[in-house]
Amino acid sequence: FYKGVVPLWMRQIPYTMMKFACFERTVEMLYKYVVPKPRSDCSKPEQLVVTFVAGYIGVWKGLVARIIMIGTLTALQWFIYDSVKVYFRLPRPPPPEMPESLKKKLGLTE
């Protein structure tokens, strides 16, 4: 059960460290270039707005990388799953067919 913890940590810890470092850098940049006054002069609600904006920017900036990572992992999982089925000659579903109603609409049936 715990065999996968170390590899998970080896992936997750550097990722999380970078995520926090990028977030902090984004907050610094917002205070430097966007917010018209120093952080120490901002109220707590103003600081929370800056924090929210920094997190929101981070979500969108990392979205492409996240999509590529999740897409690749998902594709590899399906590839392994289907490879095992082919290797062990397990039954696979037939390829999908066009519904009869669409065939009729396109004039592909007699």
Short mmCIF file of N, CA and C in Angstrom, two decimals, residues 14-79:
data_model
loop_
_atom_site.label_atom_id
_atom_site.label_comp_id
_atom_site.label_asym_id
_atom_site.label_seq_id
_atom_site.Cartn_x
_atom_site.Cartn_y
_atom_site.Cartn_z
N PRO A 14 8.32 18.54 -5.57
CA PRO A 14 8.88 19.61 -6.43
C PRO A 14 7.78 20.42 -7.12
N TYR A 15 6.73 19.75 -7.55
CA TYR A 15 5.61 20.45 -8.21
C TYR A 15 4.99 21.47 -7.25
N THR A 16 4.75 21.06 -6.02
CA THR A 16 4.13 21.95 -5.04
C THR A 16 5.07 23.09 -4.68
N MET A 17 6.36 22.81 -4.55
CA MET A 17 7.33 23.87 -4.25
C MET A 17 7.33 24.92 -5.36
N MET A 18 7.31 24.48 -6.60
CA MET A 18 7.29 25.41 -7.72
C MET A 18 5.98 26.20 -7.76
N LYS A 19 4.89 25.53 -7.45
CA LYS A 19 3.60 26.20 -7.45
C LYS A 19 3.58 27.32 -6.42
N PHE A 20 4.07 27.06 -5.22
CA PHE A 20 4.11 28.09 -4.18
C PHE A 20 5.09 29.21 -4.55
N ALA A 21 6.24 28.85 -5.10
CA ALA A 21 7.22 29.87 -5.50
C ALA A 21 6.65 30.78 -6.58
N CYS A 22 5.97 30.19 -7.56
CA CYS A 22 5.36 31.00 -8.63
C CYS A 22 4.24 31.88 -8.09
N PHE A 23 3.47 31.34 -7.17
CA PHE A 23 2.40 32.14 -6.56
C PHE A 23 2.98 33.35 -5.84
N GLU A 24 4.02 33.13 -5.03
CA GLU A 24 4.63 34.23 -4.28
C GLU A 24 5.21 35.27 -5.24
N ARG A 25 5.83 34.81 -6.32
CA ARG A 25 6.39 35.73 -7.31
C ARG A 25 5.29 36.55 -7.98
N THR A 26 4.17 35.91 -8.27
CA THR A 26 3.03 36.61 -8.87
C THR A 26 2.49 37.67 -7.93
N VAL A 27 2.39 37.35 -6.64
CA VAL A 27 1.92 38.32 -5.65
C VAL A 27 2.88 39.52 -5.61
N GLU A 28 4.18 39.24 -5.60
CA GLU A 28 5.17 40.32 -5.60
C GLU A 28 5.01 41.22 -6.82
N MET A 29 4.82 40.62 -7.97
CA MET A 29 4.67 41.38 -9.21
C MET A 29 3.39 42.23 -9.19
N LEU A 30 2.33 41.66 -8.65
CA LEU A 30 1.08 42.43 -8.56
C LEU A 30 1.26 43.67 -7.69
N TYR A 31 1.90 43.51 -6.54
CA TYR A 31 2.13 44.65 -5.66
C TYR A 31 3.09 45.66 -6.31
N LYS A 32 4.02 45.18 -7.10
CA LYS A 32 5.01 46.07 -7.71
C LYS A 32 4.42 46.85 -8.90
N TYR A 33 3.62 46.16 -9.75
CA TYR A 33 3.18 46.78 -11.00
C TYR A 33 1.70 47.12 -11.08
N VAL A 34 0.86 46.54 -10.24
CA VAL A 34 -0.58 46.73 -10.38
C VAL A 34 -1.19 47.52 -9.22
N VAL A 35 -0.87 47.11 -8.01
CA VAL A 35 -1.46 47.75 -6.82
C VAL A 35 -0.76 49.09 -6.60
N PRO A 36 -1.54 50.18 -6.46
CA PRO A 36 -0.93 51.51 -6.37
C PRO A 36 -0.27 51.85 -5.04
N LYS A 37 -0.34 50.96 -4.05
CA LYS A 37 0.27 51.26 -2.76
C LYS A 37 0.98 50.02 -2.22
N PRO A 38 1.92 50.20 -1.29
CA PRO A 38 2.64 49.04 -0.74
C PRO A 38 1.71 48.09 0.02
N ARG A 39 2.14 46.86 0.13
CA ARG A 39 1.35 45.84 0.83
C ARG A 39 1.03 46.26 2.26
N SER A 40 1.99 46.87 2.92
CA SER A 40 1.80 47.26 4.32
C SER A 40 0.70 48.31 4.48
N ASP A 41 0.41 49.05 3.42
CA ASP A 41 -0.65 50.06 3.47
C ASP A 41 -2.01 49.51 3.04
N CYS A 42 -2.05 48.27 2.57
CA CYS A 42 -3.31 47.66 2.12
C CYS A 42 -4.05 47.05 3.30
N SER A 43 -5.36 47.15 3.25
CA SER A 43 -6.18 46.50 4.29
C SER A 43 -6.18 44.99 4.05
N LYS A 44 -6.66 44.25 5.04
CA LYS A 44 -6.72 42.78 4.90
C LYS A 44 -7.60 42.38 3.71
N PRO A 45 -8.80 42.99 3.54
CA PRO A 45 -9.60 42.63 2.35
C PRO A 45 -8.88 42.94 1.03
N GLU A 46 -8.15 44.03 0.97
CA GLU A 46 -7.39 44.34 -0.25
C GLU A 46 -6.30 43.31 -0.50
N GLN A 47 -5.64 42.89 0.56
CA GLN A 47 -4.60 41.87 0.43
C GLN A 47 -5.21 40.54 -0.04
N LEU A 48 -6.40 40.22 0.47
CA LEU A 48 -7.07 38.99 0.05
C LEU A 48 -7.46 39.04 -1.42
N VAL A 49 -7.84 40.23 -1.90
CA VAL A 49 -8.16 40.37 -3.33
C VAL A 49 -6.91 40.12 -4.17
N VAL A 50 -5.78 40.67 -3.74
CA VAL A 50 -4.52 40.44 -4.46
C VAL A 50 -4.18 38.95 -4.45
N THR A 51 -4.35 38.30 -3.32
CA THR A 51 -4.10 36.87 -3.22
C THR A 51 -4.99 36.08 -4.17
N PHE A 52 -6.28 36.45 -4.21
CA PHE A 52 -7.22 35.76 -5.10
C PHE A 52 -6.81 35.95 -6.56
N VAL A 53 -6.47 37.18 -6.92
CA VAL A 53 -6.07 37.46 -8.31
C VAL A 53 -4.81 36.69 -8.67
N ALA A 54 -3.85 36.63 -7.76
CA ALA A 54 -2.61 35.88 -8.01
C ALA A 54 -2.91 34.40 -8.23
N GLY A 55 -3.78 33.84 -7.41
CA GLY A 55 -4.17 32.44 -7.58
C GLY A 55 -4.89 32.21 -8.89
N TYR A 56 -5.75 33.14 -9.26
CA TYR A 56 -6.51 33.03 -10.51
C TYR A 56 -5.58 33.10 -11.71
N ILE A 57 -4.60 34.02 -11.66
CA ILE A 57 -3.61 34.12 -12.74
C ILE A 57 -2.83 32.82 -12.84
N GLY A 58 -2.45 32.25 -11.70
CA GLY A 58 -1.70 31.00 -11.68
C GLY A 58 -2.48 29.86 -12.30
N VAL A 59 -3.79 29.83 -12.07
CA VAL A 59 -4.62 28.77 -12.66
C VAL A 59 -4.56 28.85 -14.17
N TRP A 60 -4.71 30.04 -14.72
CA TRP A 60 -4.74 30.19 -16.18
C TRP A 60 -3.37 30.03 -16.79
N LYS A 61 -2.32 30.50 -16.12
CA LYS A 61 -0.97 30.36 -16.67
C LYS A 61 -0.55 28.89 -16.71
N GLY A 62 -0.97 28.11 -15.73
CA GLY A 62 -0.58 26.71 -15.69
C GLY A 62 -1.56 25.78 -16.38
N LEU A 63 -2.61 26.34 -16.97
CA LEU A 63 -3.66 25.50 -17.54
C LEU A 63 -3.18 24.66 -18.71
N VAL A 64 -2.42 25.26 -19.62
CA VAL A 64 -1.94 24.52 -20.80
C VAL A 64 -1.05 23.36 -20.36
N ALA A 65 -0.12 23.65 -19.45
CA ALA A 65 0.77 22.58 -18.97
C ALA A 65 -0.03 21.49 -18.28
N ARG A 66 -1.06 21.88 -17.51
CA ARG A 66 -1.89 20.91 -16.80
C ARG A 66 -2.67 20.04 -17.79
N ILE A 67 -3.22 20.68 -18.82
CA ILE A 67 -3.97 19.92 -19.83
C ILE A 67 -3.06 18.92 -20.53
N ILE A 68 -1.86 19.36 -20.88
CA ILE A 68 -0.91 18.45 -21.54
C ILE A 68 -0.55 17.30 -20.61
N MET A 69 -0.28 17.61 -19.33
CA MET A 69 0.10 16.56 -18.38
C MET A 69 -1.04 15.56 -18.18
N ILE A 70 -2.25 16.06 -17.91
CA ILE A 70 -3.38 15.17 -17.65
C ILE A 70 -3.75 14.40 -18.92
N GLY A 71 -3.72 15.08 -20.06
CA GLY A 71 -4.03 14.40 -21.33
C GLY A 71 -3.06 13.27 -21.62
N THR A 72 -1.77 13.54 -21.38
CA THR A 72 -0.75 12.51 -21.61
C THR A 72 -0.93 11.34 -20.65
N LEU A 73 -1.14 11.63 -19.38
CA LEU A 73 -1.33 10.56 -18.40
C LEU A 73 -2.56 9.72 -18.72
N THR A 74 -3.64 10.38 -19.08
CA THR A 74 -4.87 9.65 -19.41
C THR A 74 -4.67 8.80 -20.65
N ALA A 75 -4.03 9.36 -21.68
CA ALA A 75 -3.79 8.60 -22.91
C ALA A 75 -2.91 7.38 -22.63
N LEU A 76 -1.87 7.56 -21.80
CA LEU A 76 -1.01 6.42 -21.45
C LEU A 76 -1.77 5.35 -20.67
N GLN A 77 -2.65 5.76 -19.77
CA GLN A 77 -3.45 4.79 -19.02
C GLN A 77 -4.33 3.98 -19.96
N TRP A 78 -5.00 4.64 -20.90
CA TRP A 78 -5.84 3.91 -21.85
C TRP A 78 -5.00 3.03 -22.76
N PHE A 79 -3.80 3.50 -23.15
CA PHE A 79 -2.91 2.71 -23.98
C PHE A 79 -2.50 1.42 -23.26
#
